[in-house]
CSV table of C-alpha atoms and ligand atoms in Angstrom, one decimal:
chain,number,residue,atom,x,y,z
A,1,MET,CA,54.8,-11.0,-51.9
A,2,LYS,CA,54.9,-7.2,-51.7
A,3,ASN,CA,53.1,-5.9,-48.7
A,4,LYS,CA,52.0,-9.4,-47.8
A,5,SER,CA,52.3,-10.7,-44.2
A,6,LEU,CA,54.3,-13.8,-43.6
A,7,VAL,CA,52.4,-15.6,-40.8
A,8,SER,CA,52.6,-19.3,-41.9
A,9,ILE,CA,55.0,-20.9,-44.4
A,10,ASN,CA,51.8,-21.8,-46.3
A,11,ASP,CA,51.4,-18.1,-47.1
A,12,TYR,CA,54.1,-18.7,-49.7
A,13,SER,CA,53.9,-20.8,-52.8
A,14,LYS,CA,56.8,-23.0,-54.0
A,15,GLU,CA,57.8,-20.3,-56.5
A,16,GLU,CA,57.7,-17.6,-53.7
A,17,ILE,CA,59.8,-19.7,-51.4
A,18,LEU,CA,62.4,-20.3,-54.2
A,19,HIS,CA,62.4,-16.5,-55.0
A,20,VAL,CA,63.2,-15.7,-51.4
A,21,LEU,CA,66.0,-18.3,-51.4
A,22,ASN,CA,67.4,-16.8,-54.6
A,23,ILE,CA,67.6,-13.2,-53.3
A,24,SER,CA,69.0,-14.4,-50.0
A,25,LYS,CA,71.9,-15.9,-51.9
A,26,ASP,CA,72.5,-12.4,-53.5
A,27,PHE,CA,72.6,-10.9,-49.9
A,28,GLU,CA,75.0,-13.6,-48.8
A,29,ASN,CA,77.3,-12.6,-51.7
A,30,ASN,CA,76.9,-8.9,-51.1
A,31,LYS,CA,76.1,-8.4,-47.4
A,32,ASN,CA,75.7,-4.7,-47.1
A,33,GLN,CA,73.0,-3.3,-49.4
A,34,PRO,CA,71.4,-0.1,-47.8
A,35,LEU,CA,68.3,-0.3,-49.9
A,36,LEU,CA,65.8,0.6,-47.1
A,37,SER,CA,67.3,3.8,-45.6
A,38,ASP,CA,63.8,5.4,-45.6
A,39,LYS,CA,62.2,2.5,-43.7
A,40,ILE,CA,61.5,1.8,-40.0
A,41,ILE,CA,60.9,-1.7,-38.9
A,42,ALA,CA,59.3,-2.6,-35.6
A,43,SER,CA,60.7,-5.6,-33.7
A,44,LEU,CA,58.2,-6.8,-31.0
A,45,PHE,CA,59.5,-9.7,-28.9
A,46,PHE,CA,56.9,-10.9,-26.3
A,47,GLU,CA,59.0,-14.0,-25.8
A,48,PRO,CA,62.8,-14.5,-25.4
A,49,SER,CA,65.0,-14.9,-28.4
A,50,THR,CA,68.7,-14.7,-29.3
A,51,ARG,CA,69.0,-15.7,-33.0
A,52,THR,CA,65.8,-14.6,-34.4
A,53,ARG,CA,65.8,-11.2,-32.9
A,54,LEU,CA,69.5,-10.5,-33.4
A,55,SER,CA,69.6,-11.8,-36.9
A,56,PHE,CA,66.5,-9.7,-37.8
A,57,ASP,CA,68.3,-6.6,-36.2
A,58,THR,CA,71.4,-7.4,-38.2
A,59,ALA,CA,69.5,-7.9,-41.4
A,60,ILE,CA,67.6,-4.6,-40.8
A,61,ASN,CA,70.9,-2.8,-40.2
A,62,ARG,CA,72.6,-4.3,-43.2
A,63,LEU,CA,69.6,-3.1,-45.4
A,64,GLY,CA,70.1,0.4,-44.0
A,65,ALA,CA,66.7,0.6,-42.3
A,66,ARG,CA,66.1,1.6,-38.6
A,67,VAL,CA,64.6,-0.6,-36.0
A,68,VAL,CA,62.3,0.2,-33.1
A,69,GLY,CA,60.8,-2.2,-30.6
A,70,PHE,CA,61.2,-4.1,-27.4
A,71,THR,CA,62.7,-7.4,-26.1
A,72,ASP,CA,60.6,-7.6,-23.0
A,73,SER,CA,56.9,-6.9,-23.0
A,74,ALA,CA,57.1,-6.2,-19.2
A,75,SER,CA,58.5,-2.8,-20.2
A,76,THR,CA,55.5,-1.9,-22.3
A,77,SER,CA,51.9,-1.0,-21.7
A,78,THR,CA,50.9,-4.6,-22.1
A,79,VAL,CA,51.4,-4.8,-18.3
A,80,LYS,CA,48.8,-2.1,-17.9
A,81,GLY,CA,46.3,-4.3,-19.7
A,82,GLU,CA,46.7,-3.0,-23.3
A,83,SER,CA,45.4,-5.5,-25.8
A,84,LEU,CA,47.5,-7.0,-28.6
A,85,LYS,CA,45.1,-5.5,-31.0
A,86,ASP,CA,45.7,-1.9,-29.7
A,87,THR,CA,49.5,-2.5,-29.5
A,88,ILE,CA,49.6,-3.6,-33.1
A,89,LYS,CA,47.3,-0.7,-34.2
A,90,MET,CA,49.7,1.8,-32.5
A,91,VAL,CA,52.9,0.2,-33.8
A,92,SER,CA,51.6,0.0,-37.3
A,93,ASN,CA,51.3,3.8,-37.2
A,94,TYR,CA,55.0,4.1,-36.4
A,95,SER,CA,56.6,1.6,-38.7
A,96,ASP,CA,56.6,0.1,-42.3
A,97,LEU,CA,56.8,-3.5,-41.2
A,98,ILE,CA,56.4,-5.4,-37.9
A,99,VAL,CA,58.4,-8.5,-36.8
A,100,MET,CA,56.7,-10.2,-33.9
A,101,ARG,CA,57.3,-13.1,-31.6
A,102,HIS,CA,54.5,-14.0,-29.3
A,103,PRO,CA,53.8,-17.1,-27.0
A,104,LEU,CA,50.2,-17.6,-28.2
A,105,GLU,CA,49.4,-19.8,-31.1
A,106,GLY,CA,47.5,-17.7,-33.7
A,107,SER,CA,48.7,-14.4,-32.4
A,108,ALA,CA,50.6,-13.6,-35.6
A,109,ARG,CA,47.5,-14.2,-37.8
A,110,TYR,CA,45.4,-12.0,-35.4
A,111,ALA,CA,48.1,-9.3,-35.5
A,112,ALA,CA,48.1,-9.4,-39.3
A,113,GLU,CA,44.4,-8.9,-39.3
A,114,GLN,CA,44.7,-5.8,-37.1
A,115,SER,CA,47.8,-4.2,-38.7
A,116,ASP,CA,48.0,-1.6,-41.5
A,117,VAL,CA,51.5,-2.8,-42.3
A,118,PRO,CA,52.8,-6.4,-43.1
A,119,ILE,CA,53.5,-8.7,-40.1
A,120,ILE,CA,56.4,-11.2,-40.1
A,121,ASN,CA,55.7,-14.0,-37.7
A,122,ALA,CA,59.0,-14.6,-35.7
A,123,GLY,CA,57.3,-17.6,-33.9
A,124,ASP,CA,53.8,-17.9,-32.4
A,125,GLY,CA,53.8,-20.4,-29.5
A,126,ALA,CA,54.0,-24.0,-30.7
A,127,ASN,CA,52.4,-23.1,-34.0
A,128,GLN,CA,54.7,-21.7,-36.8
A,129,HIS,CA,58.2,-20.2,-37.3
A,130,PRO,CA,58.2,-19.5,-41.0
A,131,THR,CA,61.4,-17.4,-41.2
A,132,GLN,CA,63.3,-20.2,-39.4
A,133,THR,CA,61.8,-22.5,-42.1
A,134,LEU,CA,63.1,-20.4,-44.9
A,135,LEU,CA,66.6,-20.3,-43.4
A,136,ASP,CA,66.4,-24.1,-42.9
A,137,LEU,CA,65.4,-24.5,-46.6
A,138,TYR,CA,68.3,-22.2,-47.6
A,139,SER,CA,70.7,-24.3,-45.5
A,140,ILE,CA,69.4,-27.6,-46.9
A,141,GLN,CA,69.6,-26.3,-50.5
A,142,LYS,CA,73.1,-25.0,-49.9
A,143,THR,CA,74.5,-28.1,-48.3
A,144,GLN,CA,72.7,-30.7,-50.6
A,145,GLY,CA,72.7,-28.7,-53.8
A,146,THR,CA,68.9,-29.3,-54.1
A,147,LEU,CA,65.7,-29.4,-52.1
A,148,GLU,CA,64.2,-32.3,-54.2
A,149,ASN,CA,63.9,-36.0,-53.1
A,150,LEU,CA,65.8,-35.7,-49.8
A,151,THR,CA,65.5,-37.9,-46.8
A,152,ILE,CA,64.9,-35.7,-43.7
A,153,PHE,CA,65.1,-37.0,-40.1
A,154,LEU,CA,63.1,-34.8,-37.6
A,155,ILE,CA,64.3,-35.7,-34.1
A,156,GLY,CA,63.1,-34.8,-30.6
A,157,ASP,CA,60.1,-32.7,-29.7
A,158,LEU,CA,57.9,-33.1,-32.7
A,159,LYS,CA,54.7,-32.3,-30.7
A,160,TYR,CA,55.5,-28.7,-29.6
A,161,GLY,CA,58.3,-27.9,-32.1
A,162,ARG,CA,57.0,-25.1,-34.3
A,163,THR,CA,60.2,-25.3,-36.4
A,164,VAL,CA,59.5,-28.9,-37.4
A,165,HIS,CA,55.9,-28.2,-38.2
A,166,SER,CA,56.8,-25.4,-40.6
A,167,LEU,CA,59.7,-27.3,-42.1
A,168,LEU,CA,57.5,-30.3,-42.8
A,169,MET,CA,55.0,-28.2,-44.7
A,170,ALA,CA,57.6,-26.3,-46.7
A,171,MET,CA,59.5,-29.5,-47.7
A,172,SER,CA,56.2,-31.1,-48.9
A,173,HIS,CA,56.8,-29.1,-52.1
A,174,PHE,CA,59.9,-31.0,-52.8
A,175,ASN,CA,59.0,-34.7,-52.6
A,176,PRO,CA,60.8,-35.6,-49.4
A,177,THR,CA,60.8,-38.8,-47.3
A,178,PHE,CA,60.6,-38.1,-43.6
A,179,PHE,CA,61.7,-40.1,-40.6
A,180,PHE,CA,60.1,-38.9,-37.3
A,181,VAL,CA,62.1,-39.8,-34.2
A,182,ALA,CA,60.2,-39.0,-31.0
A,183,PRO,CA,58.9,-40.7,-27.9
A,184,GLU,CA,55.2,-41.4,-27.8
A,185,GLU,CA,54.6,-38.2,-25.7
A,186,MET,CA,56.2,-36.0,-28.3
A,187,ARG,CA,55.0,-37.7,-31.5
A,188,MET,CA,54.3,-35.6,-34.6
A,189,PRO,CA,50.7,-34.4,-34.2
A,190,LYS,CA,48.0,-36.1,-36.3
A,191,GLU,CA,47.1,-33.0,-38.3
A,192,TYR,CA,50.7,-33.0,-39.8
A,193,ARG,CA,50.7,-36.7,-40.4
A,194,LEU,CA,47.3,-36.4,-42.2
A,195,PHE,CA,48.7,-33.5,-44.2
A,196,LEU,CA,51.5,-35.7,-45.5
A,197,GLU,CA,49.2,-38.6,-46.2
A,198,GLN,CA,46.9,-36.4,-48.3
A,199,LYS,CA,49.9,-35.2,-50.3
A,200,GLY,CA,51.2,-38.8,-50.8
A,201,ILE,CA,54.5,-38.1,-48.9
A,202,GLU,CA,56.1,-41.0,-47.3
A,203,TYR,CA,57.0,-40.9,-43.6
A,204,PHE,CA,58.2,-43.4,-41.0
A,205,GLU,CA,57.9,-43.1,-37.2
A,206,GLN,CA,60.4,-44.6,-34.8
A,207,THR,CA,61.3,-44.1,-31.1
A,208,LYS,CA,64.9,-45.1,-31.5
A,209,MET,CA,67.8,-43.3,-33.2
A,210,GLU,CA,68.2,-45.9,-36.0
A,211,ASN,CA,68.4,-45.8,-39.8
A,212,LEU,CA,70.5,-42.7,-39.6
A,213,GLU,CA,72.6,-43.9,-42.5
A,214,LYS,CA,69.6,-43.1,-44.8
A,215,GLY,CA,69.4,-39.4,-43.9
A,216,ASP,CA,70.5,-36.4,-45.9
A,217,ILE,CA,69.6,-34.1,-43.1
A,218,LEU,CA,69.3,-34.8,-39.4
A,219,TYR,CA,67.2,-32.0,-37.9
A,220,MET,CA,67.6,-32.0,-34.1
A,221,THR,CA,65.3,-30.2,-31.8
A,222,ARG,CA,65.3,-29.2,-28.1
A,223,VAL,CA,62.6,-30.5,-25.8
A,224,GLN,CA,61.1,-27.2,-24.9
A,225,LYS,CA,60.5,-27.0,-21.1
A,226,GLU,CA,58.4,-23.8,-21.6
A,227,ARG,CA,55.7,-25.7,-23.6
A,228,PHE,CA,55.0,-28.3,-20.9
A,229,SER,CA,52.2,-27.8,-18.4
A,230,ASP,CA,53.3,-31.0,-16.6
A,231,LEU,CA,57.0,-30.7,-15.5
A,232,LEU,CA,57.1,-34.4,-14.6
A,233,GLU,CA,56.3,-35.2,-18.3
A,234,PHE,CA,59.2,-32.9,-19.3
A,235,GLU,CA,61.6,-34.6,-16.9
A,236,ARG,CA,60.6,-38.0,-18.3
A,237,VAL,CA,61.4,-37.0,-21.9
A,238,LYS,CA,64.0,-34.3,-21.7
A,239,ASN,CA,67.0,-36.5,-22.4
A,240,SER,CA,65.4,-38.8,-25.0
A,241,TYR,CA,67.8,-38.2,-27.8
A,242,ILE,CA,71.4,-37.1,-27.5
A,243,ILE,CA,73.5,-37.2,-30.7
A,244,LYS,CA,77.2,-38.1,-30.4
A,245,ASN,CA,80.0,-38.4,-32.9
A,246,ALA,CA,80.1,-42.2,-32.6
A,247,MET,CA,76.5,-42.4,-33.8
A,248,LEU,CA,77.5,-40.6,-37.1
A,249,GLU,CA,80.1,-43.1,-38.3
A,250,ASN,CA,77.9,-44.8,-40.9
A,251,THR,CA,76.0,-41.7,-42.0
A,252,LYS,CA,76.4,-40.3,-45.6
A,253,GLU,CA,79.4,-38.0,-46.2
A,254,THR,CA,77.1,-35.3,-47.5
A,255,MET,CA,74.7,-35.6,-44.5
A,256,ARG,CA,74.4,-32.5,-42.4
A,257,ILE,CA,73.1,-31.9,-38.9
A,258,LEU,CA,70.8,-29.0,-38.4
A,259,HIS,CA,69.3,-27.6,-35.3
A,260,PRO,CA,67.3,-24.3,-34.9
A,261,LEU,CA,69.1,-23.7,-31.6
A,262,PRO,CA,69.3,-23.1,-28.7
A,263,ARG,CA,70.5,-26.6,-27.9
A,264,VAL,CA,70.6,-27.8,-24.3
A,265,ASN,CA,72.2,-31.2,-24.4
A,266,GLU,CA,70.7,-32.9,-27.5
A,267,ILE,CA,73.8,-32.5,-29.5
A,268,ASP,CA,77.0,-33.4,-27.6
A,269,VAL,CA,79.7,-30.7,-27.9
A,270,ASP,CA,82.0,-33.3,-29.5
A,271,VAL,CA,79.9,-33.1,-32.6
A,272,ASP,CA,80.6,-29.3,-33.0
A,273,THR,CA,83.9,-30.0,-34.8
A,274,ASN,CA,82.5,-32.7,-37.1
A,275,PRO,CA,82.2,-31.5,-40.7
A,276,LYS,CA,78.7,-32.8,-40.7
A,277,ALA,CA,77.7,-30.2,-38.0
A,278,TYR,CA,76.0,-27.3,-39.7
A,279,TYR,CA,73.9,-25.6,-37.0
A,280,PHE,CA,76.1,-22.6,-36.4
A,281,LYS,CA,76.4,-21.8,-40.1
A,282,GLN,CA,72.6,-22.4,-40.4
A,283,ALA,CA,72.1,-19.6,-37.8
A,284,GLU,CA,74.4,-17.3,-39.8
A,285,ASN,CA,72.3,-18.0,-42.9
A,286,GLY,CA,69.4,-16.5,-40.9
A,287,VAL,CA,70.7,-13.0,-41.5
A,288,TYR,CA,70.8,-13.4,-45.3
A,289,VAL,CA,67.4,-15.1,-45.5
A,290,ARG,CA,65.8,-12.4,-43.2
A,291,MET,CA,67.3,-9.8,-45.5
A,292,GLY,CA,65.7,-11.6,-48.4
A,293,ILE,CA,62.3,-11.8,-46.7
A,294,ILE,CA,62.3,-8.1,-45.7
A,295,ALA,CA,63.4,-7.0,-49.1
A,296,ALA,CA,60.7,-9.2,-50.8
A,297,ILE,CA,57.9,-7.9,-48.5
A,298,LEU,CA,58.9,-4.2,-48.9
A,299,GLY,CA,59.1,-4.7,-52.6
A,300,ILE,CA,62.8,-3.9,-53.0
A,301,LYS,CA,63.9,-7.1,-54.8
B,401,CP,N1,65.9,-20.6,-33.6
B,401,CP,C1,65.4,-19.7,-32.8
B,401,CP,O1,64.2,-19.3,-33.0
B,401,CP,O2,66.2,-19.2,-31.8
B,401,CP,P1,65.9,-18.1,-30.8
B,401,CP,O3,64.8,-18.6,-29.9
B,401,CP,O4,67.1,-17.8,-30.1
B,401,CP,O5,65.4,-16.9,-31.6
C-alpha cells in the first residue's frame, strides 16, 4: 500500500482493506498521533464537499502534517485553461500526497497516471468514492461486529450513486446478500449486477420499501440533482424513498441506518434520535479511517 494511489476500492485486496480498518481503530482510540510532521498533503476539490474535505483536513491535522490546496477551482489557473495533467504535475512537485475530488469519471485514474506522488480519489463523478467505502466498512464492522454474511439494503439513487457502487464491490469480499431498492430510472447499473452474478453473490431488486425486517444495514442515498441532465426526470424521482420512524418498527434491533450524507429529505428528521440511526457517527468515523488511509499510503503504519 505504501506509495500506492487509492483510485478505486478495487485497488485494495481484502487483506489491505482489513489492514486499513485495523489501523483506523487505533486512530479512533488515540486521536492525535503527529507522525507526519515532515509531510505536506495537497487537497484539491474541484467539486463541493463538506464531510470528505473537512474530515481529510482534520485527519491531516491530527497526524501533524500540513495541508495546501483549494476548495473552488474557479480560484485556480484551471479557469485560464490549464489542463488537469499540468495541474497535477505542478502540485505533485509541492506535496507528498494528493487528495482530489473531481466531477469527471476517470479523472482520478488519469491524475494518478500523471502524478509523481500517490493520489487519493475523494470522489470522481458518478464513478467511485473509495475512502467513503472504507469508512462505510468501518462503520458496518463496528456496528455489526463483523463484515461477513450481512444483508445490506442499498436504497435510492443506485444509478449515479458512486458510494453504493464502491460499497457493493468492497462488500463482495464478505459474502453479503443485497437488496436494491430503486425506481426503474435509478436501477443499479448492469455492470455492477453482472459483477455480483459472476461472483455468485445473491441480490434482489425491488421498487418498494419492503422486506426491511431482513436488513442488517439500510444504506440510504440522496437523489443527486447534479448528476441529472434531464431535470424533469430528477423531479419525477427525487422523493421516491423517505424513511420514517414508523417504517422501522419491525426491523432488527441491531440494524443500523447509514447514509454518506448530505441528506435532503430521504431520512425524516424524526429518525435522527432513533438508536438505529448511525449516519452522524458514520461521518465522524471518516476522520479515523482517513487517518488510517493516509498513514498506510505514506508508510507510517
Ligand atoms: N459523503 C460525502 O462525500 O459528503 P461530502 O460531499 O460532503 O464530502
